[in-house]
PDB file of C-alpha atoms and ligand atoms in Angstrom:
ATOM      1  CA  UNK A   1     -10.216   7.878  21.770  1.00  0.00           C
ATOM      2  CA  UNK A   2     -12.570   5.788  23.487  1.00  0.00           C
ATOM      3  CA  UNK A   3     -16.224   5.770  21.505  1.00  0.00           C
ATOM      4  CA  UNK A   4     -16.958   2.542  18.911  1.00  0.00           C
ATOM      5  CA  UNK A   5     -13.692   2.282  17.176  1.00  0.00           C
ATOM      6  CA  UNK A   6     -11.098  -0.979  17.565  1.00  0.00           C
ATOM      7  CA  UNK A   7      -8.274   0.459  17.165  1.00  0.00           C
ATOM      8  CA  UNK A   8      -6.502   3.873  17.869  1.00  0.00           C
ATOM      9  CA  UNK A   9      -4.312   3.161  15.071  1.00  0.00           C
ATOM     10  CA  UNK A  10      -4.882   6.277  12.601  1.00  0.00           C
ATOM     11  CA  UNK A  11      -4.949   5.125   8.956  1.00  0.00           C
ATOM     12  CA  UNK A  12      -1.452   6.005   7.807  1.00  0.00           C
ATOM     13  CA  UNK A  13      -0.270   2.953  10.087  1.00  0.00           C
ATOM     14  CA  UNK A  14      -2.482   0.697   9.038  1.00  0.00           C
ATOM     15  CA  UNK A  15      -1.671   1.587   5.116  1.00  0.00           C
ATOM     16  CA  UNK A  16       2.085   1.003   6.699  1.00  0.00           C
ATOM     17  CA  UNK A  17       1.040  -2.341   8.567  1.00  0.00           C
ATOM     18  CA  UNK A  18      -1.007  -3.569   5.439  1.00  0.00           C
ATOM     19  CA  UNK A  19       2.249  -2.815   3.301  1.00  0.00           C
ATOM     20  CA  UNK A  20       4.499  -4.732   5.980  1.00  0.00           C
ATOM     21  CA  UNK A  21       2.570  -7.852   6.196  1.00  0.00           C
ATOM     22  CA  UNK A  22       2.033  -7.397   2.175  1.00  0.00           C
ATOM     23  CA  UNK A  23       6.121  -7.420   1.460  1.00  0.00           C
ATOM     24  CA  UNK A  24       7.298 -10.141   3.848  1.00  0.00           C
ATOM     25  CA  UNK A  25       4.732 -12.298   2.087  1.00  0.00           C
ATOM     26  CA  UNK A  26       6.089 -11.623  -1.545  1.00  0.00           C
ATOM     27  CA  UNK A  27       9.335 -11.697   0.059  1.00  0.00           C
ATOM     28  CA  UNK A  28       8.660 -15.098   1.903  1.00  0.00           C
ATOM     29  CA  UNK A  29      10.000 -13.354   5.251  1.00  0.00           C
ATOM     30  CA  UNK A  30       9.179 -16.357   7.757  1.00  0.00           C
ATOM     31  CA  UNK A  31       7.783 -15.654  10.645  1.00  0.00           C
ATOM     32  CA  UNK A  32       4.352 -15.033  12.368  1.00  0.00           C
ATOM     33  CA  UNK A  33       3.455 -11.364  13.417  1.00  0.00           C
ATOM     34  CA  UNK A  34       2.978 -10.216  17.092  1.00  0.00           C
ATOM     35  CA  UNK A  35       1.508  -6.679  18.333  1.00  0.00           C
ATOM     36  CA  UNK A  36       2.595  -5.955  22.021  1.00  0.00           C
ATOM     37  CA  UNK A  37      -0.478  -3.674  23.447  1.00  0.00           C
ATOM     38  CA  UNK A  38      -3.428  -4.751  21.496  1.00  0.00           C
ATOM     39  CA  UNK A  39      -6.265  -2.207  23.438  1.00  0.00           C
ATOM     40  CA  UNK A  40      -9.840  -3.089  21.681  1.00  0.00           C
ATOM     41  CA  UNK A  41      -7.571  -5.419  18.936  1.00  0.00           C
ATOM     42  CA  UNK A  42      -8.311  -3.846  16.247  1.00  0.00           C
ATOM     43  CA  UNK A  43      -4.662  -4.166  15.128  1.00  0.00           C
ATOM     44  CA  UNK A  44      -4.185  -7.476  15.222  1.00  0.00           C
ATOM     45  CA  UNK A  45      -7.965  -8.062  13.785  1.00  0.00           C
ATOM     46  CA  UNK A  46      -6.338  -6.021  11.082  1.00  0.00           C
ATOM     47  CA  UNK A  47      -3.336  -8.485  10.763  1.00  0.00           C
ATOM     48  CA  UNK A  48      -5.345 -11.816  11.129  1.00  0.00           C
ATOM     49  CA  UNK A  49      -7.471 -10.190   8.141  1.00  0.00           C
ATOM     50  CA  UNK A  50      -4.802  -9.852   5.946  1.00  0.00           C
ATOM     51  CA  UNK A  51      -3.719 -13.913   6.366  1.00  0.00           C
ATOM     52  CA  UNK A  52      -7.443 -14.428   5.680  1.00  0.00           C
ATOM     53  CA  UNK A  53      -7.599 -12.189   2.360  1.00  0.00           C
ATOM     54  CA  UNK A  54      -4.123 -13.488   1.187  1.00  0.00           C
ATOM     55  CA  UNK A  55      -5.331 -17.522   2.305  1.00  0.00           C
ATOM     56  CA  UNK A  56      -2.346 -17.829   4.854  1.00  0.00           C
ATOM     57  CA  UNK A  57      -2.651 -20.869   7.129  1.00  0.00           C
ATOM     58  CA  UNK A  58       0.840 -21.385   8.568  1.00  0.00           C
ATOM     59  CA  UNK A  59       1.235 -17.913  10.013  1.00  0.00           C
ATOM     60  CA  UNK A  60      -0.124 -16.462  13.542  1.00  0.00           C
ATOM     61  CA  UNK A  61      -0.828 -13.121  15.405  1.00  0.00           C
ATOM     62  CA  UNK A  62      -0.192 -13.293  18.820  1.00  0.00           C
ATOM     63  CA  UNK A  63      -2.090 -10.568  20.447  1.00  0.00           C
ATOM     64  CA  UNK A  64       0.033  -9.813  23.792  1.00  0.00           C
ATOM     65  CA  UNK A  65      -1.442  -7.141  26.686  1.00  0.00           C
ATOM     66  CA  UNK A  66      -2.106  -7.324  30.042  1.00  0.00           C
ATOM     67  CA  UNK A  67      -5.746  -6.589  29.245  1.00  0.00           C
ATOM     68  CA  UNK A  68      -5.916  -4.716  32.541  1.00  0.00           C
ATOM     69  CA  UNK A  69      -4.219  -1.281  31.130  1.00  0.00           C
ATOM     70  CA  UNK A  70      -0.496  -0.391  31.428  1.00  0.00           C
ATOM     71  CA  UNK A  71       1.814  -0.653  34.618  1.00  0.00           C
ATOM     72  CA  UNK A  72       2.664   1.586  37.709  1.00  0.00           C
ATOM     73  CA  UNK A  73       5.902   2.819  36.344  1.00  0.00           C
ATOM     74  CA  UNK A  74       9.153   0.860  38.469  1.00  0.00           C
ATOM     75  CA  UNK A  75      11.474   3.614  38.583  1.00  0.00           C
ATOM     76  CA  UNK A  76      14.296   1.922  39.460  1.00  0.00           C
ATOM     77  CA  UNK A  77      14.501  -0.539  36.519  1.00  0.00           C
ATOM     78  CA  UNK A  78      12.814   2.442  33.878  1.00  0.00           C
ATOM     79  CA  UNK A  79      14.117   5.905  35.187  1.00  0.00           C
ATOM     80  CA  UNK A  80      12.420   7.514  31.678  1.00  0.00           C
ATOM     81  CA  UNK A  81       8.934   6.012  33.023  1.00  0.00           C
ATOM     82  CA  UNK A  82       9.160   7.541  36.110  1.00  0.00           C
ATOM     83  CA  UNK A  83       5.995  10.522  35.875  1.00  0.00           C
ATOM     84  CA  UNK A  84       3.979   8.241  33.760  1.00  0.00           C
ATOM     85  CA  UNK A  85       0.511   7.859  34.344  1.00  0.00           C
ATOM     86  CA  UNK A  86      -1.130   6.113  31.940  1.00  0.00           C
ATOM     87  CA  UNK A  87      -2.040   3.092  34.077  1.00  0.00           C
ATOM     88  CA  UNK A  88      -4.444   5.450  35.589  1.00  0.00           C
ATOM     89  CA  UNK A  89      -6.441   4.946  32.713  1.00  0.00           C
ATOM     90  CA  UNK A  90      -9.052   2.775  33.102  1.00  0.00           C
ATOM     91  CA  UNK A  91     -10.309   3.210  29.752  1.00  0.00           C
ATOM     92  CA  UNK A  92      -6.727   1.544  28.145  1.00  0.00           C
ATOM     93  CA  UNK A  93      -7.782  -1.526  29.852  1.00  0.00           C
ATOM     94  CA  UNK A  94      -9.932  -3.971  27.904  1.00  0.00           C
ATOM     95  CA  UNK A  95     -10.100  -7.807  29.030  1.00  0.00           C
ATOM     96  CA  UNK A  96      -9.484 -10.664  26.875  1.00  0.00           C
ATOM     97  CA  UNK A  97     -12.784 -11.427  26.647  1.00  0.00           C
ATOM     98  CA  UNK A  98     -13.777  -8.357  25.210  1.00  0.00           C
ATOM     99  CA  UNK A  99     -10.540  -8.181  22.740  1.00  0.00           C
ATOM    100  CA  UNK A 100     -11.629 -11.993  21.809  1.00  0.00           C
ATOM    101  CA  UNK A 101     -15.412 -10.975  21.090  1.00  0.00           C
ATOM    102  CA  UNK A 102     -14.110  -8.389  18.447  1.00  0.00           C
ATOM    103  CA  UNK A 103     -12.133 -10.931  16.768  1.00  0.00           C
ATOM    104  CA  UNK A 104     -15.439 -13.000  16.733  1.00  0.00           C
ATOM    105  CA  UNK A 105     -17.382 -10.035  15.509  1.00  0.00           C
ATOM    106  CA  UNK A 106     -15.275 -10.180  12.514  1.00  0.00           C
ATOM    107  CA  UNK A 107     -15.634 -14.118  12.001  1.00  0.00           C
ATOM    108  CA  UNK A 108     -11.416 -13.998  12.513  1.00  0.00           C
ATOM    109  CA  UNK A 109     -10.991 -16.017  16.174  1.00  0.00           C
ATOM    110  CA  UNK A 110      -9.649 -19.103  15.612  1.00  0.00           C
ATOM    111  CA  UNK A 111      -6.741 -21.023  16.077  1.00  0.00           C
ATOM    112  CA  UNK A 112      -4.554 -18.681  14.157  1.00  0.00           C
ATOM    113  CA  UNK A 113      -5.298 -16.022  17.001  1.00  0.00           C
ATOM    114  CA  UNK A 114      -2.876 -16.669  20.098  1.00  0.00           C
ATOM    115  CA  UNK A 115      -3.290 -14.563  23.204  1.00  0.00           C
ATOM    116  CA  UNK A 116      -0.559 -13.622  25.413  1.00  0.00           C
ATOM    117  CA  UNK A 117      -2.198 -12.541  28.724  1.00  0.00           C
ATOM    118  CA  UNK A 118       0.241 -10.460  31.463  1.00  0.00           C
ATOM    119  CA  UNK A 119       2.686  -8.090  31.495  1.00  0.00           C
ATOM    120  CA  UNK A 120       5.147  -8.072  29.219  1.00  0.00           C
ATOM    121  CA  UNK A 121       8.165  -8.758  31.199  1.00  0.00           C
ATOM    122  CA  UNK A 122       6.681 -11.884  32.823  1.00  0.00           C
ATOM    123  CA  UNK A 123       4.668 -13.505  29.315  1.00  0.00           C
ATOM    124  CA  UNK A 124       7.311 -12.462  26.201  1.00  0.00           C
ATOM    125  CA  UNK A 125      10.580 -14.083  27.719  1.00  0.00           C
ATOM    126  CA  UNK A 126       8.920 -17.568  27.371  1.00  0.00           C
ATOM    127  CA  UNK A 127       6.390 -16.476  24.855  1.00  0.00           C
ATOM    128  CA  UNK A 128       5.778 -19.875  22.205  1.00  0.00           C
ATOM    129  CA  UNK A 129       7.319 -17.683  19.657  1.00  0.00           C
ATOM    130  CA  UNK A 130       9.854 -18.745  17.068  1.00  0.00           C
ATOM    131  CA  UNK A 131      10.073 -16.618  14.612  1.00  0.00           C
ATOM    132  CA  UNK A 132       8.841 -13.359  13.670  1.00  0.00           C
ATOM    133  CA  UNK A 133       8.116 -11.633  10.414  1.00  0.00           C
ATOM    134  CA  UNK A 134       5.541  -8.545  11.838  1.00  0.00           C
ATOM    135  CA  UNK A 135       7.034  -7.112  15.172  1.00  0.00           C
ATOM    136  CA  UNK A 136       4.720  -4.096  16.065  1.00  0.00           C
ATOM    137  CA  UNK A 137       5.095  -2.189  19.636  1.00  0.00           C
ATOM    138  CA  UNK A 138       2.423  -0.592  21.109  1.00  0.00           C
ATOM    139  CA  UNK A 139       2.943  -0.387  24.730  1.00  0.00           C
ATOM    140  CA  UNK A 140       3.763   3.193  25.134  1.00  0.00           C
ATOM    141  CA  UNK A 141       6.091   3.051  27.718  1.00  0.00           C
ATOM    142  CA  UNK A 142       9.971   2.937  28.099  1.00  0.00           C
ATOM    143  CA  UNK A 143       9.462  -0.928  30.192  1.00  0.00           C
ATOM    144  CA  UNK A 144       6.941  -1.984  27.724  1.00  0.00           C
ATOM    145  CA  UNK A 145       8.691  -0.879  24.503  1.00  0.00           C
ATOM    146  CA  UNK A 146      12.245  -2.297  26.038  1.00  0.00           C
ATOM    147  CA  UNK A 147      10.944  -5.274  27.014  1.00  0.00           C
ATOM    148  CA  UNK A 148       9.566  -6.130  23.666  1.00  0.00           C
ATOM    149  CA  UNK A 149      12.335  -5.248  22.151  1.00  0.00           C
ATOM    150  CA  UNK A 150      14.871  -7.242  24.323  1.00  0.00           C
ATOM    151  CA  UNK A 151      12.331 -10.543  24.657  1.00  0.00           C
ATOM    152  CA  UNK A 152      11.490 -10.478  20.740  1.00  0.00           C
ATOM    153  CA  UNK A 153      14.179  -8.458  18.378  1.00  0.00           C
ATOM    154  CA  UNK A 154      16.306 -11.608  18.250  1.00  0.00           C
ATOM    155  CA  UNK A 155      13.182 -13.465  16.936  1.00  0.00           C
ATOM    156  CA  UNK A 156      12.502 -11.381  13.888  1.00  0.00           C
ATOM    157  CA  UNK A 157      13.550 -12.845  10.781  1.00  0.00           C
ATOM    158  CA  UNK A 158      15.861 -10.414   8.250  1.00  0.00           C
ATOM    159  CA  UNK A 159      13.914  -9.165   6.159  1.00  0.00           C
ATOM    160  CA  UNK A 160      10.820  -8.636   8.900  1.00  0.00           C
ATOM    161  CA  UNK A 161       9.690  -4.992  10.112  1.00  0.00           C
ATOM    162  CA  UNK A 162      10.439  -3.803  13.562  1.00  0.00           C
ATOM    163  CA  UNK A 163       7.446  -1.043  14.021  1.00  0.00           C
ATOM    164  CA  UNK A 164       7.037   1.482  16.995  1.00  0.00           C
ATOM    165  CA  UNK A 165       3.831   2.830  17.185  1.00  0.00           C
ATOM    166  CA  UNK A 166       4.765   5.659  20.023  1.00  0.00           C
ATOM    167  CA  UNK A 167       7.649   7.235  18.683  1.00  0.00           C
ATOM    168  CA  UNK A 168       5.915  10.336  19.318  1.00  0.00           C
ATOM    169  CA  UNK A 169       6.173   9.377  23.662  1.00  0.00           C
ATOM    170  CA  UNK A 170       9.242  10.146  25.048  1.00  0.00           C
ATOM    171  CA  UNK A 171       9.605   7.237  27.324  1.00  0.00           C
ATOM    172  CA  UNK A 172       9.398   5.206  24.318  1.00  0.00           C
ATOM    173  CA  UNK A 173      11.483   6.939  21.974  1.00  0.00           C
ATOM    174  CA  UNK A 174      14.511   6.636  24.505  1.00  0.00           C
ATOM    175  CA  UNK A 175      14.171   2.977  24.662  1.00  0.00           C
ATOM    176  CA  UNK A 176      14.185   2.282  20.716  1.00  0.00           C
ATOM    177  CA  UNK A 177      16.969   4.505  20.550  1.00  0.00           C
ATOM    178  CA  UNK A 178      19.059   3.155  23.586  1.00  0.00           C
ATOM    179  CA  UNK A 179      18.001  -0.565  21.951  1.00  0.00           C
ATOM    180  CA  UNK A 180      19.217   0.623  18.445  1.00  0.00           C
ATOM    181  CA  UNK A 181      22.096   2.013  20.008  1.00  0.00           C
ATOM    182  CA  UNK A 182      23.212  -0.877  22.080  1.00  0.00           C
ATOM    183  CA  UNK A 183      22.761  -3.520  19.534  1.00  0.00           C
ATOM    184  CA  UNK A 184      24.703  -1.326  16.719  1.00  0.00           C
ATOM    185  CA  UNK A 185      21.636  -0.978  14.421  1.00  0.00           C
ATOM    186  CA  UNK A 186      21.453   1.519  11.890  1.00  0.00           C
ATOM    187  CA  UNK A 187      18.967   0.478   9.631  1.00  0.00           C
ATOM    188  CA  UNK A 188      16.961   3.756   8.436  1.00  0.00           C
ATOM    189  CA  UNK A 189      14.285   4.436  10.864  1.00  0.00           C
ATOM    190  CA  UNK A 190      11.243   5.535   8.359  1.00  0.00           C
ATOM    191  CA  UNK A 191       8.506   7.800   9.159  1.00  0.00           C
ATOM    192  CA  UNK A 192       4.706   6.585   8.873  1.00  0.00           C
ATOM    193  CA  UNK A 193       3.224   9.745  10.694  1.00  0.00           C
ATOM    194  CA  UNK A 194       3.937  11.784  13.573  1.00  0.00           C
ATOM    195  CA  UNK A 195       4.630   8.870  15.557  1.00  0.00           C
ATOM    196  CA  UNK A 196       4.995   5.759  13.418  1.00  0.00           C
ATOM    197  CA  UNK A 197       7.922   4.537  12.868  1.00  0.00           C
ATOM    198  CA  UNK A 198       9.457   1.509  11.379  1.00  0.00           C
ATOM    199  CA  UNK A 199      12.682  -0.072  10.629  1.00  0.00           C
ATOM    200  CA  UNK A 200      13.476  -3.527   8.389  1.00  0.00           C
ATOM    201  CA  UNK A 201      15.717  -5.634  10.162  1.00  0.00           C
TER     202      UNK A 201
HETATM  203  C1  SAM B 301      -2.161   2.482  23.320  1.00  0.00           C
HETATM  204  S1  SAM B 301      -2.860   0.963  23.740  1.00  0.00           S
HETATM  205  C2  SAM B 301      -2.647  -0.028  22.273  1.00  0.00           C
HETATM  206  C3  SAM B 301      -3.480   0.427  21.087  1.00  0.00           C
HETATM  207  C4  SAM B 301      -3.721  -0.670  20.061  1.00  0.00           C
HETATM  208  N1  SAM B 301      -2.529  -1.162  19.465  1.00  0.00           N
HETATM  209  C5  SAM B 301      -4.702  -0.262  18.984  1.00  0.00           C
HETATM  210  O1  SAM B 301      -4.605  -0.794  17.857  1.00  0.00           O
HETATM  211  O2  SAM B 301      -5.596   0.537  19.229  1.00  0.00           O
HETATM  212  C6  SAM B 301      -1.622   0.288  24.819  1.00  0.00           C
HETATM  213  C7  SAM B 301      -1.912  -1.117  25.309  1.00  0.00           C
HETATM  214  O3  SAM B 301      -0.706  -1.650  25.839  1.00  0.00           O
HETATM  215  C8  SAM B 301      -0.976  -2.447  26.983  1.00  0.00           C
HETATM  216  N2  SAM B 301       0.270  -2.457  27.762  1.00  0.00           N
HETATM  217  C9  SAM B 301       1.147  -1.429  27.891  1.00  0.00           C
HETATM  218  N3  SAM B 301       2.215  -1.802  28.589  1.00  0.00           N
HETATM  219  C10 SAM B 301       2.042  -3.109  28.911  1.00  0.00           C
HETATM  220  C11 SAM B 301       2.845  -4.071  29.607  1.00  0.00           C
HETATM  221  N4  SAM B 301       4.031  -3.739  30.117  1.00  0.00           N
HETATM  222  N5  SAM B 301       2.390  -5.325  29.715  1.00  0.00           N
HETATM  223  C12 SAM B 301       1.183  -5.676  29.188  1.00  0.00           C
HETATM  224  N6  SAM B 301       0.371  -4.801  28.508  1.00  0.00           N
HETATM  225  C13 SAM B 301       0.804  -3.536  28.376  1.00  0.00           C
HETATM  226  C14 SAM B 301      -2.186  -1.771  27.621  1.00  0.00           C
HETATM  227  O4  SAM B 301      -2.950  -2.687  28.373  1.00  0.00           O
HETATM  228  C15 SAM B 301      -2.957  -1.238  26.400  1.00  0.00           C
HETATM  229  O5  SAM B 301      -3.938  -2.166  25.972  1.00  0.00           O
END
């Protein structure tokens, strides 16, 4: 996991991320794209490369993470997160200034490139956001998939993708599921690889 690469994103969700962003442009789906746990940022260099090979201006990828790692689980508002221990790993946390020297390596930091530094629960609620057309989850947990969810769902245009990256972790597969099932949504939810998952809103 940890050697040179950007991103732990295997190839069959990029293909899937590439074909996202490449519909909601031929659909004009408005809305800038987000990823919520951005690691290295090799995601969300992936994203701001695709505006740059299709000339897109008017669009942005906010990159949100703590860039300090994931959180001690709080039990009492995320029962499903309660054994998790992947804030013990030190290699999941990479600081900004790391994430925004990739982007540079690239020739892809500019203005385009918003970062949303802090947990999720304290930076999406009031996150500069207005509309979505790329919502991508990668936060592993039960709190950080929920939160995303709850703080940016209503933000995503019709039309736009909803995509979980940990399907595959049960913490987060209970919270997609308990958000589908509380908001009535029964869109399809397609398969990208063993954990990939994506639904259009
Ligand atoms: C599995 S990594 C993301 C991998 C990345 N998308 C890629 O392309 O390789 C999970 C990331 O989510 C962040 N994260 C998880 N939960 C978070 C939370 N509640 N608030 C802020 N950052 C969080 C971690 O800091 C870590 O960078």
């Amino acid at each position: 996991m940890a050697g040179l690469c950007h991103t732990m994103t295997g190839l069959k969700r990029l293909d899937n991320i590439q074909q996202c962003i490449e519909t909601v442009l031929r659909n004009n789906v408005e809305g800038d794209f987000i990823e919520t746990g951005v690691w290295r940022g090799g995601t969300c260099i992936f994203m701001r490369a695709a505006l740059a090979v299709y000339g897109i201006d008017d669009r942005k990828v906010y990159v949100a993470d703590s860039f300090e790692g994931l959180p001690e689980p709080d039990p009492e508002k995320c029962p499903d997160d309660q054994n998790d221990a992947l804030y013990k790993l030190s290699v999941l946390a990479i600081s900004k200034e790391e994430v925004a020297s990739n982007f540079k390596n690239y020739g892809l930091l500019d203005d385009q490139v918003v970062f949303l530094k802090g947990w999720f629960k304290d930076t999406l609620p009031t996150a500069p956001i207005e509309k979505l057309a790329i919502l991508r989850l990668d936060g592993d947990m039960y709190e950080s998939t929920i939160d995303g969810l709850n703080n940016l769902y209503p933000k995503l245009s019709k039309g736009g993708f909803c995509i979980i990256d940990d399907y595959a972790l049960q913490g987060c597969q209970k919270a997609v599921d308990d958000f589908r099932k509380q908001h009535g949504i029964d869109a399809e939810l397609h398969v990208v690889d063993w954990t990939g998952r994506y639904w259009v809103k």
